[in-house]
């Protein structure tokens, strides 16, 4: 008798991030694209997705409608998110068997989500006709992706600074013992840079430009080793309406981001205050693990070690840690069944 599971043995791990979407199988990274999609306005057909859509963002005309489907780490536009995931997965699965479908789909989701938000993601994943569809909390997946053993009775603190949300968790025995969440993350950093130019220089810049400022010279403390060169920022004068440029260095970005980083530090301290004493002792020994796409801000380790007085470890592949953890769960779903949500 033919084994019909032969045609359903493919599995995918998906990290549907606010700014980037990553797709893996059990062993390899298949897709890493910005979380953007562009539609044709009249027909509502998909014009571009991922990197191509990101390059069109804030540069489109009326015949094109760019959408960023996620906000605050969750789906804000269900139809756009569903079609974006479909297009990205289709890029790597053009060889579908006639039976189609997958064995497992595992996708990360923030811990601070409602059941309605989780249902929206589950519904978006149902299009792939998987035999088993699971969600996994992103801080736990990130810890797994960093190589931490979340199943042992040993406290570990994870700070996941994503695009739409920052989550701080203390994990032990495959569960979350203490937790704080703040809606201060990569997108709010970009918006603060954008607002600063508007208030300080009467200058309008796009969110993509603000993001590039953060990437090229973003820092959270003046005392960093490798000081980036100042950059010229192009935008539009709000009074005269003409194109203008302005030079900015990392020290100015430190001042811009100070309030947001203070909010994250405060949330870290609150999490430690609610942590059971035995787990606090573990964290004193293990330190803090920082991941997420915005973990690369210059001086983050130095500032946190100075303010919180604990060792800080930043993941070398911080953008990939959640997808790597979800892929690890794909390799042995039975072993990690306790952290998978149906």
mmCIF file of C-alpha atoms in Angstrom:
data_model
loop_
_atom_site.group_PDB
_atom_site.id
_atom_site.type_symbol
_atom_site.label_atom_id
_atom_site.label_comp_id
_atom_site.label_asym_id
_atom_site.label_seq_id
_atom_site.Cartn_x
_atom_site.Cartn_y
_atom_site.Cartn_z
ATOM 1 C CA UNK A 1 0.000 0.000 0.000
ATOM 2 C CA UNK A 2 1.289 3.499 -0.835
ATOM 3 C CA UNK A 3 2.316 5.554 2.194
ATOM 4 C CA UNK A 4 0.427 8.797 1.628
ATOM 5 C CA UNK A 5 2.457 10.519 4.367
ATOM 6 C CA UNK A 6 5.353 10.370 1.917
ATOM 7 C CA UNK A 7 3.762 13.293 0.124
ATOM 8 C CA UNK A 8 3.212 15.246 3.338
ATOM 9 C CA UNK A 9 6.644 14.959 4.907
ATOM 10 C CA UNK A 10 7.578 18.597 4.358
ATOM 11 C CA UNK A 11 7.489 20.893 7.367
ATOM 12 C CA UNK A 12 8.053 24.622 7.798
ATOM 13 C CA UNK A 13 9.021 26.926 10.645
ATOM 14 C CA UNK A 14 7.806 30.512 10.180
ATOM 15 C CA UNK A 15 8.886 33.629 12.042
ATOM 16 C CA UNK A 16 6.306 36.210 10.984
ATOM 17 C CA UNK A 17 8.001 39.331 12.278
ATOM 18 C CA UNK A 18 6.893 42.934 12.343
ATOM 19 C CA UNK A 19 9.632 43.924 9.880
ATOM 20 C CA UNK A 20 11.058 40.628 8.598
ATOM 21 C CA UNK A 21 9.614 37.218 7.798
ATOM 22 C CA UNK A 22 11.806 34.121 7.929
ATOM 23 C CA UNK A 23 10.891 30.652 6.739
ATOM 24 C CA UNK A 24 12.931 27.501 7.456
ATOM 25 C CA UNK A 25 12.637 23.808 6.996
ATOM 26 C CA UNK A 26 14.190 21.500 9.604
ATOM 27 C CA UNK A 27 17.735 22.353 8.591
ATOM 28 C CA UNK A 28 17.931 25.384 6.302
ATOM 29 C CA UNK A 29 16.873 29.000 6.013
ATOM 30 C CA UNK A 30 14.630 29.213 2.950
ATOM 31 C CA UNK A 31 13.257 32.774 3.032
ATOM 32 C CA UNK A 32 14.396 35.972 4.755
ATOM 33 C CA UNK A 33 12.412 38.927 3.426
ATOM 34 C CA UNK A 34 11.005 42.218 4.731
ATOM 35 C CA UNK A 35 7.376 41.909 5.866
ATOM 36 C CA UNK A 36 5.885 44.089 3.133
ATOM 37 C CA UNK A 37 3.475 43.523 0.255
ATOM 38 C CA UNK A 38 2.282 45.762 -2.583
ATOM 39 C CA UNK A 39 -1.067 45.391 -4.374
ATOM 40 C CA UNK A 40 -2.358 46.819 -7.630
ATOM 41 C CA UNK A 41 -5.061 49.225 -6.475
ATOM 42 C CA UNK A 42 -7.786 48.369 -9.023
ATOM 43 C CA UNK A 43 -7.367 44.611 -9.360
ATOM 44 C CA UNK A 44 -6.021 43.955 -5.829
ATOM 45 C CA UNK A 45 -3.492 41.585 -7.378
ATOM 46 C CA UNK A 46 -0.112 41.159 -5.702
ATOM 47 C CA UNK A 47 2.469 43.363 -7.412
ATOM 48 C CA UNK A 48 5.451 42.672 -5.160
ATOM 49 C CA UNK A 49 6.334 41.045 -1.866
ATOM 50 C CA UNK A 50 9.324 41.095 0.469
ATOM 51 C CA UNK A 51 12.409 43.000 -0.669
ATOM 52 C CA UNK A 52 10.791 44.273 -3.877
ATOM 53 C CA UNK A 53 7.787 45.569 -1.942
ATOM 54 C CA UNK A 54 10.036 47.196 0.672
ATOM 55 C CA UNK A 55 11.907 49.056 -2.069
ATOM 56 C CA UNK A 56 8.577 50.424 -3.350
ATOM 57 C CA UNK A 57 7.394 51.524 0.108
ATOM 58 C CA UNK A 58 6.895 55.315 0.432
ATOM 59 C CA UNK A 59 7.756 55.660 -3.292
ATOM 60 C CA UNK A 60 4.538 54.384 -4.847
ATOM 61 C CA UNK A 61 1.922 56.104 -7.001
ATOM 62 C CA UNK A 62 -1.868 55.836 -6.643
ATOM 63 C CA UNK A 63 -2.108 52.695 -8.779
ATOM 64 C CA UNK A 64 -0.140 50.747 -6.177
ATOM 65 C CA UNK A 65 -1.091 50.095 -2.544
ATOM 66 C CA UNK A 66 1.810 49.149 -0.230
ATOM 67 C CA UNK A 67 0.904 47.383 3.022
ATOM 68 C CA UNK A 68 2.872 46.468 6.107
ATOM 69 C CA UNK A 69 0.548 43.754 7.468
ATOM 70 C CA UNK A 70 1.896 43.507 11.025
ATOM 71 C CA UNK A 71 1.918 46.049 13.820
ATOM 72 C CA UNK A 72 2.935 45.580 17.421
ATOM 73 C CA UNK A 73 4.193 42.093 16.596
ATOM 74 C CA UNK A 74 0.764 40.777 15.518
ATOM 75 C CA UNK A 75 -1.352 40.712 12.372
ATOM 76 C CA UNK A 76 -3.020 44.078 11.766
ATOM 77 C CA UNK A 77 -4.321 43.329 8.242
ATOM 78 C CA UNK A 78 -5.375 39.693 7.970
ATOM 79 C CA UNK A 79 -5.885 39.488 4.201
ATOM 80 C CA UNK A 80 -2.559 41.175 3.418
ATOM 81 C CA UNK A 81 -0.676 39.045 5.958
ATOM 82 C CA UNK A 82 -2.204 35.830 4.626
ATOM 83 C CA UNK A 83 -1.333 36.671 1.027
ATOM 84 C CA UNK A 84 2.173 37.803 1.972
ATOM 85 C CA UNK A 85 2.892 34.500 3.741
ATOM 86 C CA UNK A 86 1.449 32.594 0.784
ATOM 87 C CA UNK A 87 3.675 34.410 -1.710
ATOM 88 C CA UNK A 88 6.817 33.962 0.390
ATOM 89 C CA UNK A 89 6.237 30.251 0.951
ATOM 90 C CA UNK A 90 5.404 29.789 -2.749
ATOM 91 C CA UNK A 91 8.889 31.099 -3.591
ATOM 92 C CA UNK A 92 10.449 27.962 -2.097
ATOM 93 C CA UNK A 93 7.758 25.314 -2.695
ATOM 94 C CA UNK A 94 7.088 25.492 -6.420
ATOM 95 C CA UNK A 95 7.577 21.707 -6.616
ATOM 96 C CA UNK A 96 4.376 20.852 -4.754
ATOM 97 C CA UNK A 97 3.266 17.253 -4.996
ATOM 98 C CA UNK A 98 -0.215 16.541 -6.310
ATOM 99 C CA UNK A 99 -1.440 15.920 -2.773
ATOM 100 C CA UNK A 100 0.056 19.146 -1.444
ATOM 101 C CA UNK A 101 0.093 20.059 2.198
ATOM 102 C CA UNK A 102 2.679 19.778 4.952
ATOM 103 C CA UNK A 103 3.334 17.569 7.922
ATOM 104 C CA UNK A 104 4.076 20.378 10.429
ATOM 105 C CA UNK A 105 3.814 24.154 10.378
ATOM 106 C CA UNK A 106 5.233 25.879 13.467
ATOM 107 C CA UNK A 107 5.106 29.667 13.765
ATOM 108 C CA UNK A 108 6.323 32.015 16.464
ATOM 109 C CA UNK A 109 3.987 34.485 18.162
ATOM 110 C CA UNK A 110 4.601 37.036 20.948
ATOM 111 C CA UNK A 111 3.738 35.901 24.466
ATOM 112 C CA UNK A 112 1.690 39.081 25.028
ATOM 113 C CA UNK A 113 -1.066 38.175 22.579
ATOM 114 C CA UNK A 114 -4.779 37.585 22.952
ATOM 115 C CA UNK A 115 -6.556 34.446 21.786
ATOM 116 C CA UNK A 116 -8.106 36.523 18.971
ATOM 117 C CA UNK A 117 -4.622 37.511 17.744
ATOM 118 C CA UNK A 118 -3.446 33.909 17.930
ATOM 119 C CA UNK A 119 -6.530 32.765 16.031
ATOM 120 C CA UNK A 120 -5.767 35.258 13.238
ATOM 121 C CA UNK A 121 -2.322 33.713 12.783
ATOM 122 C CA UNK A 122 -3.682 30.159 12.929
ATOM 123 C CA UNK A 123 -6.263 31.037 10.273
ATOM 124 C CA UNK A 124 -3.549 32.524 8.047
ATOM 125 C CA UNK A 125 -1.530 29.295 8.378
ATOM 126 C CA UNK A 126 -4.510 27.037 7.619
ATOM 127 C CA UNK A 127 -4.088 27.832 3.901
ATOM 128 C CA UNK A 128 -1.114 25.432 3.811
ATOM 129 C CA UNK A 129 -3.237 22.402 4.670
ATOM 130 C CA UNK A 130 -0.767 21.128 7.271
ATOM 131 C CA UNK A 131 -1.487 17.954 9.195
ATOM 132 C CA UNK A 132 -0.287 19.689 12.380
ATOM 133 C CA UNK A 133 -0.213 23.468 12.912
ATOM 134 C CA UNK A 134 1.343 24.824 16.099
ATOM 135 C CA UNK A 135 2.305 28.188 17.525
ATOM 136 C CA UNK A 136 5.266 28.733 19.831
ATOM 137 C CA UNK A 137 5.888 31.762 22.029
ATOM 138 C CA UNK A 138 8.699 33.784 20.491
ATOM 139 C CA UNK A 139 10.787 34.261 23.675
ATOM 140 C CA UNK A 140 10.868 30.489 24.212
ATOM 141 C CA UNK A 141 11.702 29.872 20.557
ATOM 142 C CA UNK A 142 14.432 32.522 20.752
ATOM 143 C CA UNK A 143 15.960 30.819 23.797
ATOM 144 C CA UNK A 144 15.960 27.502 21.931
ATOM 145 C CA UNK A 145 17.483 29.177 18.888
ATOM 146 C CA UNK A 146 20.280 30.575 21.056
ATOM 147 C CA UNK A 147 21.104 27.063 22.234
ATOM 148 C CA UNK A 148 19.681 27.438 25.742
ATOM 149 C CA UNK A 149 18.079 24.436 27.429
ATOM 150 C CA UNK A 150 14.611 25.696 28.351
ATOM 151 C CA UNK A 151 13.543 22.343 29.778
ATOM 152 C CA UNK A 152 15.895 22.253 32.752
ATOM 153 C CA UNK A 153 14.992 23.775 36.173
ATOM 154 C CA UNK A 154 17.297 26.738 35.686
ATOM 155 C CA UNK A 155 16.216 30.344 35.305
ATOM 156 C CA UNK A 156 17.126 32.211 32.122
ATOM 157 C CA UNK A 157 16.214 35.783 31.232
ATOM 158 C CA UNK A 158 15.481 36.548 27.582
ATOM 159 C CA UNK A 159 14.996 40.066 26.193
ATOM 160 C CA UNK A 160 13.534 39.966 22.683
ATOM 161 C CA UNK A 161 13.716 43.433 21.089
ATOM 162 C CA UNK A 162 11.731 42.992 17.906
ATOM 163 C CA UNK A 163 10.235 45.374 15.410
ATOM 164 C CA UNK A 164 6.900 46.017 17.099
ATOM 165 C CA UNK A 165 7.293 44.844 20.685
ATOM 166 C CA UNK A 166 9.921 44.099 23.326
ATOM 167 C CA UNK A 167 9.277 41.073 25.530
ATOM 168 C CA UNK A 168 11.211 40.229 28.682
ATOM 169 C CA UNK A 169 10.729 36.744 30.096
ATOM 170 C CA UNK A 170 12.258 34.498 32.706
ATOM 171 C CA UNK A 171 11.946 30.898 31.637
ATOM 172 C CA UNK A 172 12.398 27.603 33.469
ATOM 173 C CA UNK A 173 11.069 24.060 32.984
ATOM 174 C CA UNK A 174 9.712 24.924 29.487
ATOM 175 C CA UNK A 175 7.513 27.657 30.922
ATOM 176 C CA UNK A 176 7.534 31.389 31.621
ATOM 177 C CA UNK A 177 7.879 32.274 35.300
ATOM 178 C CA UNK A 178 7.948 36.077 35.001
ATOM 179 C CA UNK A 179 7.117 38.400 32.147
ATOM 180 C CA UNK A 180 6.921 42.034 31.043
ATOM 181 C CA UNK A 181 6.059 43.490 27.659
ATOM 182 C CA UNK A 182 6.514 47.019 26.328
ATOM 183 C CA UNK A 183 5.415 48.360 22.957
ATOM 184 C CA UNK A 184 8.795 49.975 22.514
ATOM 185 C CA UNK A 185 10.894 48.373 19.797
ATOM 186 C CA UNK A 186 12.337 48.889 16.342
ATOM 187 C CA UNK A 187 9.328 50.672 14.820
ATOM 188 C CA UNK A 188 9.055 53.122 17.709
ATOM 189 C CA UNK A 189 12.820 53.793 17.472
ATOM 190 C CA UNK A 190 12.323 54.712 13.798
ATOM 191 C CA UNK A 191 9.339 56.925 14.606
ATOM 192 C CA UNK A 192 11.286 58.760 17.302
ATOM 193 C CA UNK A 193 14.119 59.478 14.860
ATOM 194 C CA UNK A 194 11.552 60.733 12.357
ATOM 195 C CA UNK A 195 9.881 62.949 14.995
ATOM 196 C CA UNK A 196 13.255 64.341 16.099
ATOM 197 C CA UNK A 197 14.030 65.613 12.602
ATOM 198 C CA UNK A 198 10.597 67.184 12.396
ATOM 199 C CA UNK A 199 10.875 68.973 15.753
ATOM 200 C CA UNK A 200 14.563 69.881 15.743
ATOM 201 C CA UNK A 201 15.109 70.766 12.084
ATOM 202 C CA UNK A 202 11.644 71.270 10.528
ATOM 203 C CA UNK A 203 12.610 68.410 8.250
ATOM 204 C CA UNK A 204 10.474 65.488 7.080
ATOM 205 C CA UNK A 205 12.145 62.125 6.505
ATOM 206 C CA UNK A 206 10.590 58.781 5.605
ATOM 207 C CA UNK A 207 10.416 55.835 7.960
ATOM 208 C CA UNK A 208 12.816 53.913 5.726
ATOM 209 C CA UNK A 209 15.330 56.758 6.033
ATOM 210 C CA UNK A 210 14.854 56.793 9.802
ATOM 211 C CA UNK A 211 15.492 53.037 9.859
ATOM 212 C CA UNK A 212 18.729 53.519 7.918
ATOM 213 C CA UNK A 213 19.858 56.159 10.445
ATOM 214 C CA UNK A 214 19.257 53.602 13.211
ATOM 215 C CA UNK A 215 21.134 50.867 11.370
ATOM 216 C CA UNK A 216 24.116 52.968 10.268
ATOM 217 C CA UNK A 217 24.776 55.062 13.391
ATOM 218 C CA UNK A 218 22.229 53.885 15.979
ATOM 219 C CA UNK A 219 23.634 53.735 19.525
ATOM 220 C CA UNK A 220 22.327 53.811 23.103
ATOM 221 C CA UNK A 221 25.433 55.110 24.893
ATOM 222 C CA UNK A 222 28.248 57.490 24.018
ATOM 223 C CA UNK A 223 30.926 55.119 25.292
ATOM 224 C CA UNK A 224 31.180 52.673 22.394
ATOM 225 C CA UNK A 225 34.376 51.235 20.937
ATOM 226 C CA UNK A 226 33.798 51.456 17.187
ATOM 227 C CA UNK A 227 32.384 54.923 16.596
ATOM 228 C CA UNK A 228 30.521 55.141 13.258
ATOM 229 C CA UNK A 229 31.151 58.068 10.956
ATOM 230 C CA UNK A 230 28.436 60.767 10.842
ATOM 231 C CA UNK A 231 26.016 60.428 7.934
ATOM 232 C CA UNK A 232 24.115 62.854 5.733
ATOM 233 C CA UNK A 233 20.334 62.446 5.965
ATOM 234 C CA UNK A 234 18.154 63.549 3.062
ATOM 235 C CA UNK A 235 14.620 64.783 3.473
ATOM 236 C CA UNK A 236 12.224 67.659 2.770
ATOM 237 C CA UNK A 237 12.093 71.079 4.383
ATOM 238 C CA UNK A 238 8.665 71.405 6.008
ATOM 239 C CA UNK A 239 8.518 75.189 5.546
ATOM 240 C CA UNK A 240 9.858 75.657 2.017
ATOM 241 C CA UNK A 241 9.067 72.180 0.686
ATOM 242 C CA UNK A 242 12.464 71.745 -0.963
ATOM 243 C CA UNK A 243 14.877 68.781 -0.596
ATOM 244 C CA UNK A 244 17.469 69.291 2.175
ATOM 245 C CA UNK A 245 20.242 67.320 3.875
ATOM 246 C CA UNK A 246 21.409 67.260 7.462
ATOM 247 C CA UNK A 247 24.461 65.691 9.080
ATOM 248 C CA UNK A 248 23.846 63.563 12.171
ATOM 249 C CA UNK A 249 26.176 61.521 14.388
ATOM 250 C CA UNK A 250 25.691 58.666 16.858
ATOM 251 C CA UNK A 251 25.614 60.915 19.948
ATOM 252 C CA UNK A 252 22.457 62.590 18.659
ATOM 253 C CA UNK A 253 20.809 59.194 18.155
ATOM 254 C CA UNK A 254 21.754 58.252 21.730
ATOM 255 C CA UNK A 255 19.717 61.214 22.990
ATOM 256 C CA UNK A 256 16.812 60.399 20.658
ATOM 257 C CA UNK A 257 16.542 56.776 21.851
ATOM 258 C CA UNK A 258 17.260 57.380 25.532
ATOM 259 C CA UNK A 259 13.605 57.495 26.644
ATOM 260 C CA UNK A 260 12.748 54.249 24.837
ATOM 261 C CA UNK A 261 15.764 52.380 26.187
ATOM 262 C CA UNK A 262 14.879 53.626 29.686
ATOM 263 C CA UNK A 263 11.417 52.079 29.265
ATOM 264 C CA UNK A 264 12.976 48.712 28.354
ATOM 265 C CA UNK A 265 15.367 48.902 31.322
ATOM 266 C CA UNK A 266 12.454 49.661 33.643
ATOM 267 C CA UNK A 267 10.565 46.614 32.316
ATOM 268 C CA UNK A 268 13.650 44.429 32.878
ATOM 269 C CA UNK A 269 13.873 45.584 36.501
ATOM 270 C CA UNK A 270 10.138 44.981 37.021
ATOM 271 C CA UNK A 271 10.534 41.440 35.679
ATOM 272 C CA UNK A 272 13.403 40.776 38.066
ATOM 273 C CA UNK A 273 11.319 42.141 40.967
ATOM 274 C CA UNK A 274 8.554 39.597 40.287
ATOM 275 C CA UNK A 275 10.964 36.718 39.737
ATOM 276 C CA UNK A 276 11.063 33.896 42.363
ATOM 277 C CA UNK A 277 14.271 34.089 44.474
ATOM 278 C CA UNK A 278 15.722 30.756 43.287
ATOM 279 C CA UNK A 279 15.365 31.799 39.648
ATOM 280 C CA UNK A 280 16.877 35.195 40.449
ATOM 281 C CA UNK A 281 19.941 33.383 41.761
ATOM 282 C CA UNK A 282 20.195 31.503 38.453
ATOM 283 C CA UNK A 283 19.974 34.734 36.464
ATOM 284 C CA UNK A 284 22.692 36.302 38.611
ATOM 285 C CA UNK A 285 24.908 33.461 37.434
ATOM 286 C CA UNK A 286 23.620 33.087 33.832
ATOM 287 C CA UNK A 287 23.155 36.767 33.008
ATOM 288 C CA UNK A 288 20.737 38.254 30.483
ATOM 289 C CA UNK A 289 20.347 37.046 26.897
ATOM 290 C CA UNK A 290 19.317 39.663 24.324
ATOM 291 C CA UNK A 291 17.920 38.778 20.917
ATOM 292 C CA UNK A 292 15.652 40.222 18.227
ATOM 293 C CA UNK A 293 16.387 42.362 15.211
ATOM 294 C CA UNK A 294 17.187 45.437 17.309
ATOM 295 C CA UNK A 295 19.661 43.701 19.628
ATOM 296 C CA UNK A 296 22.464 45.077 17.455
ATOM 297 C CA UNK A 297 22.116 48.689 18.625
ATOM 298 C CA UNK A 298 25.610 49.876 19.479
ATOM 299 C CA UNK A 299 26.390 50.018 23.185
ATOM 300 C CA UNK A 300 23.388 47.948 24.284
ATOM 301 C CA UNK A 301 25.523 45.436 26.197
ATOM 302 C CA UNK A 302 27.568 48.152 27.912
ATOM 303 C CA UNK A 303 24.524 50.192 28.910
ATOM 304 C CA UNK A 304 22.560 47.254 30.316
ATOM 305 C CA UNK A 305 25.550 45.907 32.231
ATOM 306 C CA UNK A 306 26.104 49.364 33.723
ATOM 307 C CA UNK A 307 22.449 49.959 34.661
ATOM 308 C CA UNK A 308 21.255 46.457 35.617
ATOM 309 C CA UNK A 309 24.545 45.085 37.008
ATOM 310 C CA UNK A 310 24.251 41.681 35.345
ATOM 311 C CA UNK A 311 26.282 40.025 32.579
ATOM 312 C CA UNK A 312 24.700 40.566 29.144
ATOM 313 C CA UNK A 313 24.950 38.145 26.214
ATOM 314 C CA UNK A 314 23.829 39.267 22.753
ATOM 315 C CA UNK A 315 22.988 36.559 20.239
ATOM 316 C CA UNK A 316 25.319 36.536 17.235
ATOM 317 C CA UNK A 317 22.328 35.785 14.977
ATOM 318 C CA UNK A 318 19.723 37.775 16.858
ATOM 319 C CA UNK A 319 17.436 38.230 13.854
ATOM 320 C CA UNK A 320 17.343 34.455 13.282
ATOM 321 C CA UNK A 321 16.973 33.115 16.826
ATOM 322 C CA UNK A 322 13.166 32.693 16.796
ATOM 323 C CA UNK A 323 13.140 30.893 13.427
ATOM 324 C CA UNK A 324 16.053 28.678 14.525
ATOM 325 C CA UNK A 325 14.167 27.743 17.689
ATOM 326 C CA UNK A 326 10.998 26.933 15.750
ATOM 327 C CA UNK A 327 13.079 24.805 13.354
ATOM 328 C CA UNK A 328 14.525 22.942 16.330
ATOM 329 C CA UNK A 329 10.972 22.145 17.437
ATOM 330 C CA UNK A 330 10.301 20.864 13.894
ATOM 331 C CA UNK A 331 13.151 18.378 14.244
ATOM 332 C CA UNK A 332 11.596 16.748 17.310
ATOM 333 C CA UNK A 333 7.986 17.913 17.908
ATOM 334 C CA UNK A 334 7.376 15.254 20.570
ATOM 335 C CA UNK A 335 10.313 16.451 22.657
ATOM 336 C CA UNK A 336 9.070 20.061 22.585
ATOM 337 C CA UNK A 337 5.342 19.286 22.712
ATOM 338 C CA UNK A 338 4.979 21.128 26.023
ATOM 339 C CA UNK A 339 5.845 24.485 24.412
ATOM 340 C CA UNK A 340 3.724 24.070 21.255
ATOM 341 C CA UNK A 341 0.259 25.660 21.180
ATOM 342 C CA UNK A 342 -2.543 24.147 19.103
#
